[in-house]
GROMACS .gro file of C-alpha atoms in nm:
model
  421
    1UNK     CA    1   2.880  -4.472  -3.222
    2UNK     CA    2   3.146  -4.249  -3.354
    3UNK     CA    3   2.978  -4.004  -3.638
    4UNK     CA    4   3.093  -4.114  -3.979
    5UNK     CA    5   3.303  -3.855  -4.192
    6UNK     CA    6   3.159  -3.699  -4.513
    7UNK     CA    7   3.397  -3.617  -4.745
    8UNK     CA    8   3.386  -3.601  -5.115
    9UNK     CA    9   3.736  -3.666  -5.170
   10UNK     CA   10   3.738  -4.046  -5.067
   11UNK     CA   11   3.374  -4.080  -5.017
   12UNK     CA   12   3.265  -4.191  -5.339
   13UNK     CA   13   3.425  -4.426  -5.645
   14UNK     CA   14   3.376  -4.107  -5.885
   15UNK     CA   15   3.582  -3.914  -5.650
   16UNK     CA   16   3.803  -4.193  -5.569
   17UNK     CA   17   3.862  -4.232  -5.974
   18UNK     CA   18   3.956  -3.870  -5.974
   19UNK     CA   19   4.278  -3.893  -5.782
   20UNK     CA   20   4.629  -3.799  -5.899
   21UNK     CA   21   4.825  -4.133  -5.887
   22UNK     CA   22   5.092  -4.134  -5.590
   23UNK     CA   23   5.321  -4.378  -5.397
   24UNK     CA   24   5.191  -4.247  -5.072
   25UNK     CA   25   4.814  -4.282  -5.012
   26UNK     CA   26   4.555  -3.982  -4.970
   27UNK     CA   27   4.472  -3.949  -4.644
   28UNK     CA   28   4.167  -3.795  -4.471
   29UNK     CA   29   4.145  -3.683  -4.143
   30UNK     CA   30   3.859  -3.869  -3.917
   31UNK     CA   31   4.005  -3.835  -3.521
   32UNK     CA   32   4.229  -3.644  -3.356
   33UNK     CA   33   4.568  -3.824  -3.437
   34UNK     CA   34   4.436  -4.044  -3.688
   35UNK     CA   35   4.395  -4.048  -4.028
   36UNK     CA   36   4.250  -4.312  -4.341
   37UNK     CA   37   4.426  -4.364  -4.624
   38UNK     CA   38   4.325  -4.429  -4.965
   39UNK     CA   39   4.557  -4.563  -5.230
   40UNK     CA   40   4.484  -4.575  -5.616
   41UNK     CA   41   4.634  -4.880  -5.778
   42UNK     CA   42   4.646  -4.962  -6.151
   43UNK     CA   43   4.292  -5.137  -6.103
   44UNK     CA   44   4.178  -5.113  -5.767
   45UNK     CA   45   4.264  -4.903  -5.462
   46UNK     CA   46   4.270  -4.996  -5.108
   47UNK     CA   47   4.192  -4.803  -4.705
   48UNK     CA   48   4.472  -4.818  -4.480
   49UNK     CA   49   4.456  -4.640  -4.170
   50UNK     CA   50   4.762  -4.460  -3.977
   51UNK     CA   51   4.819  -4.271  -3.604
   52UNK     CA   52   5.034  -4.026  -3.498
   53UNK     CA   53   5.267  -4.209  -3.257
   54UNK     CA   54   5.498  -3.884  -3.177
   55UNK     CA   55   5.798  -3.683  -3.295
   56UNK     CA   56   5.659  -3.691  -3.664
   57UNK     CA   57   5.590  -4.024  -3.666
   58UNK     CA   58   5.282  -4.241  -3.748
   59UNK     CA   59   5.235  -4.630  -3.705
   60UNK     CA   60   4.995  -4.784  -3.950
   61UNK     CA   61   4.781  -5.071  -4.119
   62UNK     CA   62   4.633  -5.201  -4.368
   63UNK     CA   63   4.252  -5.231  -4.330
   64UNK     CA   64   4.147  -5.381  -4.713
   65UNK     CA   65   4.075  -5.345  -5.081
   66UNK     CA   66   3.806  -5.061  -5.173
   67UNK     CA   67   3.507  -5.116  -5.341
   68UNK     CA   68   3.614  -4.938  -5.653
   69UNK     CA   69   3.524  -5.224  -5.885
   70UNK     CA   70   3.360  -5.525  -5.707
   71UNK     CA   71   3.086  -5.428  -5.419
   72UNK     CA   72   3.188  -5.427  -5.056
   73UNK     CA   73   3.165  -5.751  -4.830
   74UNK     CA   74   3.247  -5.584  -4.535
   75UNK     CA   75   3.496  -5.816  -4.468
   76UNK     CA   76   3.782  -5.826  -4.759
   77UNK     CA   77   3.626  -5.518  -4.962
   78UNK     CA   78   3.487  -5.229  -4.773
   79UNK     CA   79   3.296  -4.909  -4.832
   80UNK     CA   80   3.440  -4.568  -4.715
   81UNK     CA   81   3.214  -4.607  -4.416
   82UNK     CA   82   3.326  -4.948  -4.349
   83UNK     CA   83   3.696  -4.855  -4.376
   84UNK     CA   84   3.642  -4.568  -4.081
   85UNK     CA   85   3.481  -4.807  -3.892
   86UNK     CA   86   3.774  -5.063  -3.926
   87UNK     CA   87   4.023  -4.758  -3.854
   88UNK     CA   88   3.854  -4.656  -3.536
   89UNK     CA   89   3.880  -5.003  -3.403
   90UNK     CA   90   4.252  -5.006  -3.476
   91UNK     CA   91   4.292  -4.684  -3.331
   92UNK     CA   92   4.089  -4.819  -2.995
   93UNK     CA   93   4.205  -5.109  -2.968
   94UNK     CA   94   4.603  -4.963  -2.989
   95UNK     CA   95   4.484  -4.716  -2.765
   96UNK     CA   96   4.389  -4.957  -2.501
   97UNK     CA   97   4.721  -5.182  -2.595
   98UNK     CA   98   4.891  -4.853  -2.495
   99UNK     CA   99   4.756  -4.865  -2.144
  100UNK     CA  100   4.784  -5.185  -2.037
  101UNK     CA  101   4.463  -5.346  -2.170
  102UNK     CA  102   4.416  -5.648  -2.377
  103UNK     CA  103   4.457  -5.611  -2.681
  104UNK     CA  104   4.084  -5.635  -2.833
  105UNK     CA  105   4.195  -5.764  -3.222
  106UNK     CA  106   4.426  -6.041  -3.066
  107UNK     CA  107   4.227  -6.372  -3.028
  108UNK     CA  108   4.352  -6.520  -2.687
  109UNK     CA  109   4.217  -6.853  -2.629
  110UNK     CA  110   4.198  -7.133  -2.385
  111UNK     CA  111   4.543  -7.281  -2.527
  112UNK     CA  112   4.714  -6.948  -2.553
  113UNK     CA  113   4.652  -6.957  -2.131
  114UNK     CA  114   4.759  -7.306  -2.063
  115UNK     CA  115   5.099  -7.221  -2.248
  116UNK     CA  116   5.133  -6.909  -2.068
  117UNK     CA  117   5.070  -7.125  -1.734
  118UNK     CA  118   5.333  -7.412  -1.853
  119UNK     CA  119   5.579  -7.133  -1.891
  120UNK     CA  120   5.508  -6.965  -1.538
  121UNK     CA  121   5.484  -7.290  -1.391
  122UNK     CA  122   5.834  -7.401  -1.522
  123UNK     CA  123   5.953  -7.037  -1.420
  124UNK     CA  124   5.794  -7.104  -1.068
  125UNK     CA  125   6.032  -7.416  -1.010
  126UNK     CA  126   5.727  -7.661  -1.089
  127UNK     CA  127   5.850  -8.036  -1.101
  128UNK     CA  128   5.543  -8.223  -1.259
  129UNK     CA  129   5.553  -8.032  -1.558
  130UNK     CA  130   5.494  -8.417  -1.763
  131UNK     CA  131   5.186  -8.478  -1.546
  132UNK     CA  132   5.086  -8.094  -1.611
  133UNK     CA  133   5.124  -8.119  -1.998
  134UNK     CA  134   4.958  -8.524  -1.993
  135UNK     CA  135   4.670  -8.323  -1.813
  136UNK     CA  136   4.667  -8.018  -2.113
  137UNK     CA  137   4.710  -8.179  -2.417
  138UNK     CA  138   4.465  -8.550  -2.315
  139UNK     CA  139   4.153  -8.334  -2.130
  140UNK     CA  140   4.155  -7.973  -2.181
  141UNK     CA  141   4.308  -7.826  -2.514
  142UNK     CA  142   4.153  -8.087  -2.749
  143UNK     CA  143   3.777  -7.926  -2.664
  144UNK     CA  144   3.814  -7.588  -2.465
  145UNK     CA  145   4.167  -7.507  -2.674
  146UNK     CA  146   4.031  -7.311  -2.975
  147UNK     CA  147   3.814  -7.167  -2.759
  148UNK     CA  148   3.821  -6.769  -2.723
  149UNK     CA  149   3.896  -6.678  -2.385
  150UNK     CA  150   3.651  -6.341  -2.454
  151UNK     CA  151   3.375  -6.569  -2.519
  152UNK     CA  152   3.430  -6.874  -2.299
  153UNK     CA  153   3.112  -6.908  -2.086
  154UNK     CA  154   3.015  -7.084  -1.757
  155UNK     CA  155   2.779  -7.341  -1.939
  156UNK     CA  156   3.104  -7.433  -2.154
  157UNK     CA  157   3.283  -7.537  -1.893
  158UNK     CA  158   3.050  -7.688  -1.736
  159UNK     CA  159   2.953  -7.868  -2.045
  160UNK     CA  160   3.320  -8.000  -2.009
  161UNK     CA  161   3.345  -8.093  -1.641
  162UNK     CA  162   3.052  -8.326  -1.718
  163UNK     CA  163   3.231  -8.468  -2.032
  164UNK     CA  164   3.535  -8.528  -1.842
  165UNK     CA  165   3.303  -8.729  -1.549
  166UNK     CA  166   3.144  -8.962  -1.830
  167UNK     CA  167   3.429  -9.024  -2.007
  168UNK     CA  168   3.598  -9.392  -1.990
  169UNK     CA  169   3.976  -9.332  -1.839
  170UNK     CA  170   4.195  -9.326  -2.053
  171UNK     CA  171   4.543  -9.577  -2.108
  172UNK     CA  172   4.859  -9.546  -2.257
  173UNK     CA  173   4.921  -9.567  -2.594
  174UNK     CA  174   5.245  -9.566  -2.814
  175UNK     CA  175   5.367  -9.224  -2.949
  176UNK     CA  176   5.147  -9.106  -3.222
  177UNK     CA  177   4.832  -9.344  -3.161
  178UNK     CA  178   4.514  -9.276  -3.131
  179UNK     CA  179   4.392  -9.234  -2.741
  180UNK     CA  180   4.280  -9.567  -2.575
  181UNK     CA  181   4.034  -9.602  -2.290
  182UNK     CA  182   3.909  -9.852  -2.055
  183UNK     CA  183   3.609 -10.007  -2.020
  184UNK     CA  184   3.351  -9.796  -1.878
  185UNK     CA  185   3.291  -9.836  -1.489
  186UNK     CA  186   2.949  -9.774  -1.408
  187UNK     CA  187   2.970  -9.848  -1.056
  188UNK     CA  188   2.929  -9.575  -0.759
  189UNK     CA  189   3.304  -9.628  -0.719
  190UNK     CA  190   3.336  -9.587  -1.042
  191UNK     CA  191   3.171  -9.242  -1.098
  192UNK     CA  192   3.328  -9.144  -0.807
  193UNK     CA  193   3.666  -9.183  -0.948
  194UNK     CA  194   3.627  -9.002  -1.285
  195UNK     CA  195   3.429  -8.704  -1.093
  196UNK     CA  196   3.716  -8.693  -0.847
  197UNK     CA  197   3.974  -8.716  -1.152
  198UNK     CA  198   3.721  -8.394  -1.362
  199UNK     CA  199   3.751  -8.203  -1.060
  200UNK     CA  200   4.139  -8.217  -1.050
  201UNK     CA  201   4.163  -8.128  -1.404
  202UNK     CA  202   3.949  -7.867  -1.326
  203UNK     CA  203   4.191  -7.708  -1.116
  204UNK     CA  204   4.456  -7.691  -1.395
  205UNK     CA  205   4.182  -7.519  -1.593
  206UNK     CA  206   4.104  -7.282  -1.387
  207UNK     CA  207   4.487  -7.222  -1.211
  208UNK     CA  208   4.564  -7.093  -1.624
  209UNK     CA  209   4.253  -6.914  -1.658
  210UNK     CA  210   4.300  -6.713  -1.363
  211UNK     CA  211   4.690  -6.625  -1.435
  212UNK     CA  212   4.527  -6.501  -1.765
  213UNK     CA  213   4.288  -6.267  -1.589
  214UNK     CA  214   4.603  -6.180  -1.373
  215UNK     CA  215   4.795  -6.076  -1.681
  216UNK     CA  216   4.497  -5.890  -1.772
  217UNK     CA  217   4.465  -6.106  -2.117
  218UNK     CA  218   4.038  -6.128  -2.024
  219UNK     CA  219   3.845  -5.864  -1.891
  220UNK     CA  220   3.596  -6.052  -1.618
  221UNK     CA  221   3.665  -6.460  -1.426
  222UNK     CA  222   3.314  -6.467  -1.368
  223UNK     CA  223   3.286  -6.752  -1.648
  224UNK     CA  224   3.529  -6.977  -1.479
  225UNK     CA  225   3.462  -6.834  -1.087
  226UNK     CA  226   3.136  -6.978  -1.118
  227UNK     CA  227   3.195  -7.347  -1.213
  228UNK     CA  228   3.216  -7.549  -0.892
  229UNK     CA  229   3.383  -7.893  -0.868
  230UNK     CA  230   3.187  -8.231  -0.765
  231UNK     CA  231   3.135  -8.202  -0.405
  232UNK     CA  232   3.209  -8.526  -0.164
  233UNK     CA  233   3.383  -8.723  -0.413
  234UNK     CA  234   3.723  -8.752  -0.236
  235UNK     CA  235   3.872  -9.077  -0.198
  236UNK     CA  236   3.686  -9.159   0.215
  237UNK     CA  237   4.000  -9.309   0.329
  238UNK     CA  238   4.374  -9.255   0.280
  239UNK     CA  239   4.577  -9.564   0.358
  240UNK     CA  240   4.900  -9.600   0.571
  241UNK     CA  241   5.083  -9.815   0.801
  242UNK     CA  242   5.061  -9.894   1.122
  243UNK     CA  243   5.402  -9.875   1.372
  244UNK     CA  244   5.421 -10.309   1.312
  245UNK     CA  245   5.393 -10.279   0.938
  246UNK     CA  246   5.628  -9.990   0.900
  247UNK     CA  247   5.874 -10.181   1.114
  248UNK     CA  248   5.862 -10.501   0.914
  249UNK     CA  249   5.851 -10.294   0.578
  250UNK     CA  250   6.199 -10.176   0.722
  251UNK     CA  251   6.349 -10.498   0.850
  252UNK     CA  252   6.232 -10.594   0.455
  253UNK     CA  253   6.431 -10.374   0.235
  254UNK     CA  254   6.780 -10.378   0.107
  255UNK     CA  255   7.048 -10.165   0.307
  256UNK     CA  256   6.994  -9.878   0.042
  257UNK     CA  257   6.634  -9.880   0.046
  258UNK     CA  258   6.585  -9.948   0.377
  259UNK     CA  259   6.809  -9.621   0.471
  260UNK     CA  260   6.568  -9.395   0.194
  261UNK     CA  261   6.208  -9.565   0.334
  262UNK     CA  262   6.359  -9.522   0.687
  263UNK     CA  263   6.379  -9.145   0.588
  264UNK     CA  264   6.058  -9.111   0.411
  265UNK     CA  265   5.878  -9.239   0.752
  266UNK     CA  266   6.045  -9.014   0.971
  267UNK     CA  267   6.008  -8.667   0.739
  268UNK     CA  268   5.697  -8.764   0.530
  269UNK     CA  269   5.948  -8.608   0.232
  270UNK     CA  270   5.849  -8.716  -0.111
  271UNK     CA  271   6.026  -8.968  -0.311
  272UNK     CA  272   6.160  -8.724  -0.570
  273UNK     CA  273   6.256  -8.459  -0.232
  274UNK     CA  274   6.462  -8.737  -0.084
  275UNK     CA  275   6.614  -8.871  -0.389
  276UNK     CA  276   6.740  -8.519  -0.463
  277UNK     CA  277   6.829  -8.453  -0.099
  278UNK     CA  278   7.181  -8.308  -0.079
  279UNK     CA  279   7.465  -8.321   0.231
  280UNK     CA  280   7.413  -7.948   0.234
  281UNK     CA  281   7.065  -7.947   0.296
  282UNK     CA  282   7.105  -8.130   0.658
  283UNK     CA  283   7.177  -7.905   0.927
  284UNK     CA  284   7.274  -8.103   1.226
  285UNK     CA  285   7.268  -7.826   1.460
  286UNK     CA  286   6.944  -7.699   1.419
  287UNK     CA  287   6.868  -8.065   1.348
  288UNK     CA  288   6.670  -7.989   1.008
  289UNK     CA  289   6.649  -8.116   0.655
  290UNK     CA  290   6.617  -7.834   0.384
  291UNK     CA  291   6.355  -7.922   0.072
  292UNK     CA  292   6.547  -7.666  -0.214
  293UNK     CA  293   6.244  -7.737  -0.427
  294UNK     CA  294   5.909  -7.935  -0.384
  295UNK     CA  295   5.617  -8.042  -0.567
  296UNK     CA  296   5.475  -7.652  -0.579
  297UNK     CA  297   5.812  -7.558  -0.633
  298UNK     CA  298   5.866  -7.402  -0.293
  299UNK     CA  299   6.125  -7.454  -0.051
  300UNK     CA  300   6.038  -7.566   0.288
  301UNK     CA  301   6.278  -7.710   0.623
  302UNK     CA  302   6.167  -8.040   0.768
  303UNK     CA  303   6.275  -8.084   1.145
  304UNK     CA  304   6.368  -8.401   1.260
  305UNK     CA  305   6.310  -8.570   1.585
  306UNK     CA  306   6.582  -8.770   1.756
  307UNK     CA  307   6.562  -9.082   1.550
  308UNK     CA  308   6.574  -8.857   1.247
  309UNK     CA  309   6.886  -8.641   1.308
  310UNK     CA  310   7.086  -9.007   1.407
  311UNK     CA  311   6.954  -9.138   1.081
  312UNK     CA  312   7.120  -8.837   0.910
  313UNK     CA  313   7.382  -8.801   1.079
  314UNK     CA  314   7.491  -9.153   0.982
  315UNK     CA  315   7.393  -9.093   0.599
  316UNK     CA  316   7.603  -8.820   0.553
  317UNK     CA  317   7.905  -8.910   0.760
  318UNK     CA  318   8.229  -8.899   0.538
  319UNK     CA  319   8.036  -8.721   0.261
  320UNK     CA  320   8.111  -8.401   0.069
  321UNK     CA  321   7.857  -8.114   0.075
  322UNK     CA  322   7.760  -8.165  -0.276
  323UNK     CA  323   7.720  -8.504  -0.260
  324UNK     CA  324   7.379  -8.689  -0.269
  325UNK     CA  325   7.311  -8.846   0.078
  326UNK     CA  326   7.078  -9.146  -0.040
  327UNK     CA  327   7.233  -9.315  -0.336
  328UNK     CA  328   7.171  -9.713  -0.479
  329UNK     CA  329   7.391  -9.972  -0.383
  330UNK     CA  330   7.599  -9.963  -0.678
  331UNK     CA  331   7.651  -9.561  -0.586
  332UNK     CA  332   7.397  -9.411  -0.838
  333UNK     CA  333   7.115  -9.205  -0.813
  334UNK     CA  334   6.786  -9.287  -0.728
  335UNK     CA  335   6.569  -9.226  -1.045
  336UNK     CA  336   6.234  -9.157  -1.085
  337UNK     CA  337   6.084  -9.458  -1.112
  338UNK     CA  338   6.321  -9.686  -0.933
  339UNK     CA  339   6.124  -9.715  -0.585
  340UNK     CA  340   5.881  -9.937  -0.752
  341UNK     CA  341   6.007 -10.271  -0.766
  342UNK     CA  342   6.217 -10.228  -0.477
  343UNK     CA  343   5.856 -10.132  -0.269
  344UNK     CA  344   5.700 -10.396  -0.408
  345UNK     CA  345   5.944 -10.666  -0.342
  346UNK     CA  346   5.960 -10.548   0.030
  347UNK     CA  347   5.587 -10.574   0.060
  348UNK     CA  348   5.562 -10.908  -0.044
  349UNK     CA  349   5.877 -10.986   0.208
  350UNK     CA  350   5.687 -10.794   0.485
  351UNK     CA  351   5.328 -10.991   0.403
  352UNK     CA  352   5.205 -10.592   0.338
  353UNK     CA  353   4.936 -10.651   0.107
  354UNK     CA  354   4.804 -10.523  -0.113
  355UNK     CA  355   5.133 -10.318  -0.175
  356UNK     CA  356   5.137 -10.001  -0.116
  357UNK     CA  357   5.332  -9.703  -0.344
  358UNK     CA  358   5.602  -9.497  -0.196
  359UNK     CA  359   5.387  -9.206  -0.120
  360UNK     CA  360   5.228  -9.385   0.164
  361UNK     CA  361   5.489  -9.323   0.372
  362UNK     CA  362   5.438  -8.979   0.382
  363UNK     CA  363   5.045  -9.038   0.468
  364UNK     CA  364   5.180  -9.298   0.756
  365UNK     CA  365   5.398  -9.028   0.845
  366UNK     CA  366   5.100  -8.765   0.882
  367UNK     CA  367   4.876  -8.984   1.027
  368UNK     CA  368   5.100  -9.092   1.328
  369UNK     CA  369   5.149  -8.728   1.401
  370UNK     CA  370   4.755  -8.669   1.394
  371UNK     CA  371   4.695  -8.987   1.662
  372UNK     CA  372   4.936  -8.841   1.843
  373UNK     CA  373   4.804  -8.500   1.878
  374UNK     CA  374   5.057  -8.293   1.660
  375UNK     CA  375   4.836  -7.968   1.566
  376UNK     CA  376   4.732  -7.963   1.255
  377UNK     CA  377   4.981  -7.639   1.123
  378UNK     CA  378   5.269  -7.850   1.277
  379UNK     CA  379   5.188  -8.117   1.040
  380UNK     CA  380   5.118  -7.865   0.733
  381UNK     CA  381   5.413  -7.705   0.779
  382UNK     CA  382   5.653  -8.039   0.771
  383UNK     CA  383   5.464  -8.128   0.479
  384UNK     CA  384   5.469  -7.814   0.236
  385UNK     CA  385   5.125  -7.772   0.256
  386UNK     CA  386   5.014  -7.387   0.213
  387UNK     CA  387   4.790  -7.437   0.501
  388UNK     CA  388   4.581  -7.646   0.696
  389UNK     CA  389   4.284  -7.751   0.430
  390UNK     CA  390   4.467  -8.003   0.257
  391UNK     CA  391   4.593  -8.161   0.569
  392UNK     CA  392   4.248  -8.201   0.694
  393UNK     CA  393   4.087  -8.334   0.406
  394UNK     CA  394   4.326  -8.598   0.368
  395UNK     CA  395   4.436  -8.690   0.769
  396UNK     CA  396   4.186  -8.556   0.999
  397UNK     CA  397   3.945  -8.823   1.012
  398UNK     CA  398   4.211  -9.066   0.987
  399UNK     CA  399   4.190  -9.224   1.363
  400UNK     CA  400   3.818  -9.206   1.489
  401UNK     CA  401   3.958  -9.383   1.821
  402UNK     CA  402   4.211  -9.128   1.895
  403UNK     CA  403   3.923  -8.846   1.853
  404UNK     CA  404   3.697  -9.015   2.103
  405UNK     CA  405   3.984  -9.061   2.360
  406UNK     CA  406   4.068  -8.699   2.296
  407UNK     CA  407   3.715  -8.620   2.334
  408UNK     CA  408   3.626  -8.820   2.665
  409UNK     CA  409   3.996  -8.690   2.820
  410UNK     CA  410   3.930  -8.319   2.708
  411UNK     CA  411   3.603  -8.250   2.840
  412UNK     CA  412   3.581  -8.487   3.135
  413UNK     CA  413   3.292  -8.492   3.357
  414UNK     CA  414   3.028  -8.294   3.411
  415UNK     CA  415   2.823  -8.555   3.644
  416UNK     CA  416   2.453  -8.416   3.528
  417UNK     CA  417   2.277  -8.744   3.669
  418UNK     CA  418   2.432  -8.647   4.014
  419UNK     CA  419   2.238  -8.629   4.264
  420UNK     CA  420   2.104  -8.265   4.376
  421UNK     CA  421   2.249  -8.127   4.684
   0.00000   0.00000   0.00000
């Protein structure tokens, strides 16, 4: 602990008293480059601290009222000790700023991260930025917001995580209502779900947290490195079609939807992707589809098989470069929510039921390349996958028969129970 100064001059309230009155304050020496200030008002005085910042001149602050007349509360009022105390801090903690350090007398907290992450994530060409803030502002910032990321702890989180898993989902409600939830599922399904839902938020949680640490706003992760999700609560089977269903699903759609679910099965593009899919973005040549922007914002190219490239072809025939390639019947864009009746009612013509969403194209899409041997990479790559975990949590178990048969043809025969020659 830095040696506190003893100096007559400022030191005491008779000394203090015994100052010529001044516009600037008295200053006293107490570091190399820094000084604390004492200035008389007409009842009271007050410390303020200053540093030399170069070329003559000093940045400073105001630290609080002196205990001339009331007795110090270390807080508001402070005794000359207290006031070097306070100026030291300053000057560390400006020192620090200087270098590239987080600034110790700013209070960063959980909600100052998850804007910072909103922001990069926007900046990053993000495109569930809704979903993203849904996720903030309903699970994390109403109990971990206030929270100081200095002093945010493992046990906090964790205290969290297990909030989240016991918590009732929650529904919509109008603008300005109180949160609604659903009736409490206390099933093995049911804890399954909200554990698999925690461990998702989770992610967000931690994806800010960790850009903070990047931007140096903490000093250690270890609080948040430490918190592990639920383990085996993923959903055990992803659904899809087979070749018959997708077929029929086709045969069951109007001409415009049948030309955008005819695309989704033979890419495995998102909804959104092909919705915003340009002329420009087909290259017949190298017989690829360009994905500007996907879900994690990157941009990937999807290469088509025969089928796919005659399927494009046709959509863009006659078509400028800047024009949309799957539009509605009456010409419009396809919005973001306008594939749901038109699935639906193409289910129930097709005899698919239950119904499936858009999305499981793109699993039907994966999974037919899986049973039919596509490497795993291949299939992470037409995706936008960063690599091959996702991929196999969600499509490598998908076809137990097709493993077998690529079991028994791989390693053949070894004949053990022959007999010896």
């Amino acid at each position: 602990m830095a040696r506190t100064v003893k100096d007559a001059y400022l030191a005491t309230r008779t000394a203090r008293a015994n100052l010529p009155a001044r516009k600037r304050p008295h200053y006293r020496l107490i570091l190399q480059g820094l000084h604390l200030g004492y200035y008389r008002g007409s009842r009271t005085g007050s410390w303020s601290a200053r540093r030399f910042i170069g070329h003559g001149r000093y940045q400073e602050t105001k630290l609080g009222a002196a205990d001339d007349v009331a007795d110090a509360d270390g807080v508001a009022i402070l005794t000359f000790g207290q006031a070097q105390e306070q100026a030291r801090a300053w000057f560390t903690a400006r020192a620090l700023a200087d270098a590239g350090y987080p600034d110790p007398l700013v209070r960063y907290t959980v909600s100052d991260a998850l804007d910072d992450y909103e922001r990069d994530y926007v900046r990053r060409g993000g495109k569930a930025v809704g979903r993203l803030r849904h996720t903030v502002t309903a699970h994390i910032r109403p109990i971990l917001g206030s929270l100081e990321l200095e002093k945010l702890t493992r046990a906090k989180i964790e205290s969290w995580l297990d909030h989240l898993a016991k918590a009732p989902p929650r529904v919509r409600s109008g603008r300005g209502q109180p949160p609604k939830y659903r009736e409490l599922d206390s099933s093995a399904e049911g804890l399954r779900r909200r554990k698999e839902s925690a461990n998702r938020i989770l992610t967000v949680l931690k994806a800010a947290l960790s850009l903070a640490y990047q931007h140096e706003k903490v000093r250690s992760k270890a609080a948040w490195e430490a918190v592990k999700a639920y383990r085996d609560v993923s959903a055990s089977k992803i659904r899809y079609l087979n070749d018959k269903e997708a077929k029929a699903l086709v045969v069951a759609c109007d001409a415009a939807f049948r030309e955008l679910v005819t695309a989704a099965l033979l890419t495995g593009a998102r909804y959104g992707e092909l919705a915003e899919m340009r002329v420009g973005d087909f290259d017949a040549m190298a017989a690829t589809v360009n994905i500007p922007r996907s879900k994690s914002g990157k941009s990937r190219h999807i290469f088509l098989t025969d089928e796919g490239q005659k399927l494009f072809a046709a959509a863009v025939a006659d078509k400028r470069s800047s024009n949309l390639i799957f539009v509605r019947k009456n010409g419009g864009a396809w919005g973001s929510s306008n594939q749901i009746r038109f699935m639906r009612d193409a289910c129930d013509r097709a005899g698919i039921v239950p119904a499936i969403g858009f999305h499981i194209l793109r699993h039907t899409y994966a999974s037919r390349l899986v049973m039919r041997g596509a490497p795993l990479t291949v299939i992470a790559s037409q995706l936008g996958h960063r690599d091959t975990r996702m991929t196999e949590k969600h499509y490598a178990h998908l076809a137990p028969s097709y493993i077998r048969e690529t079991l028994r043809s791989a390693f053949g025969q070894l004949n053990l129970g022959a007999e010896p020659v």
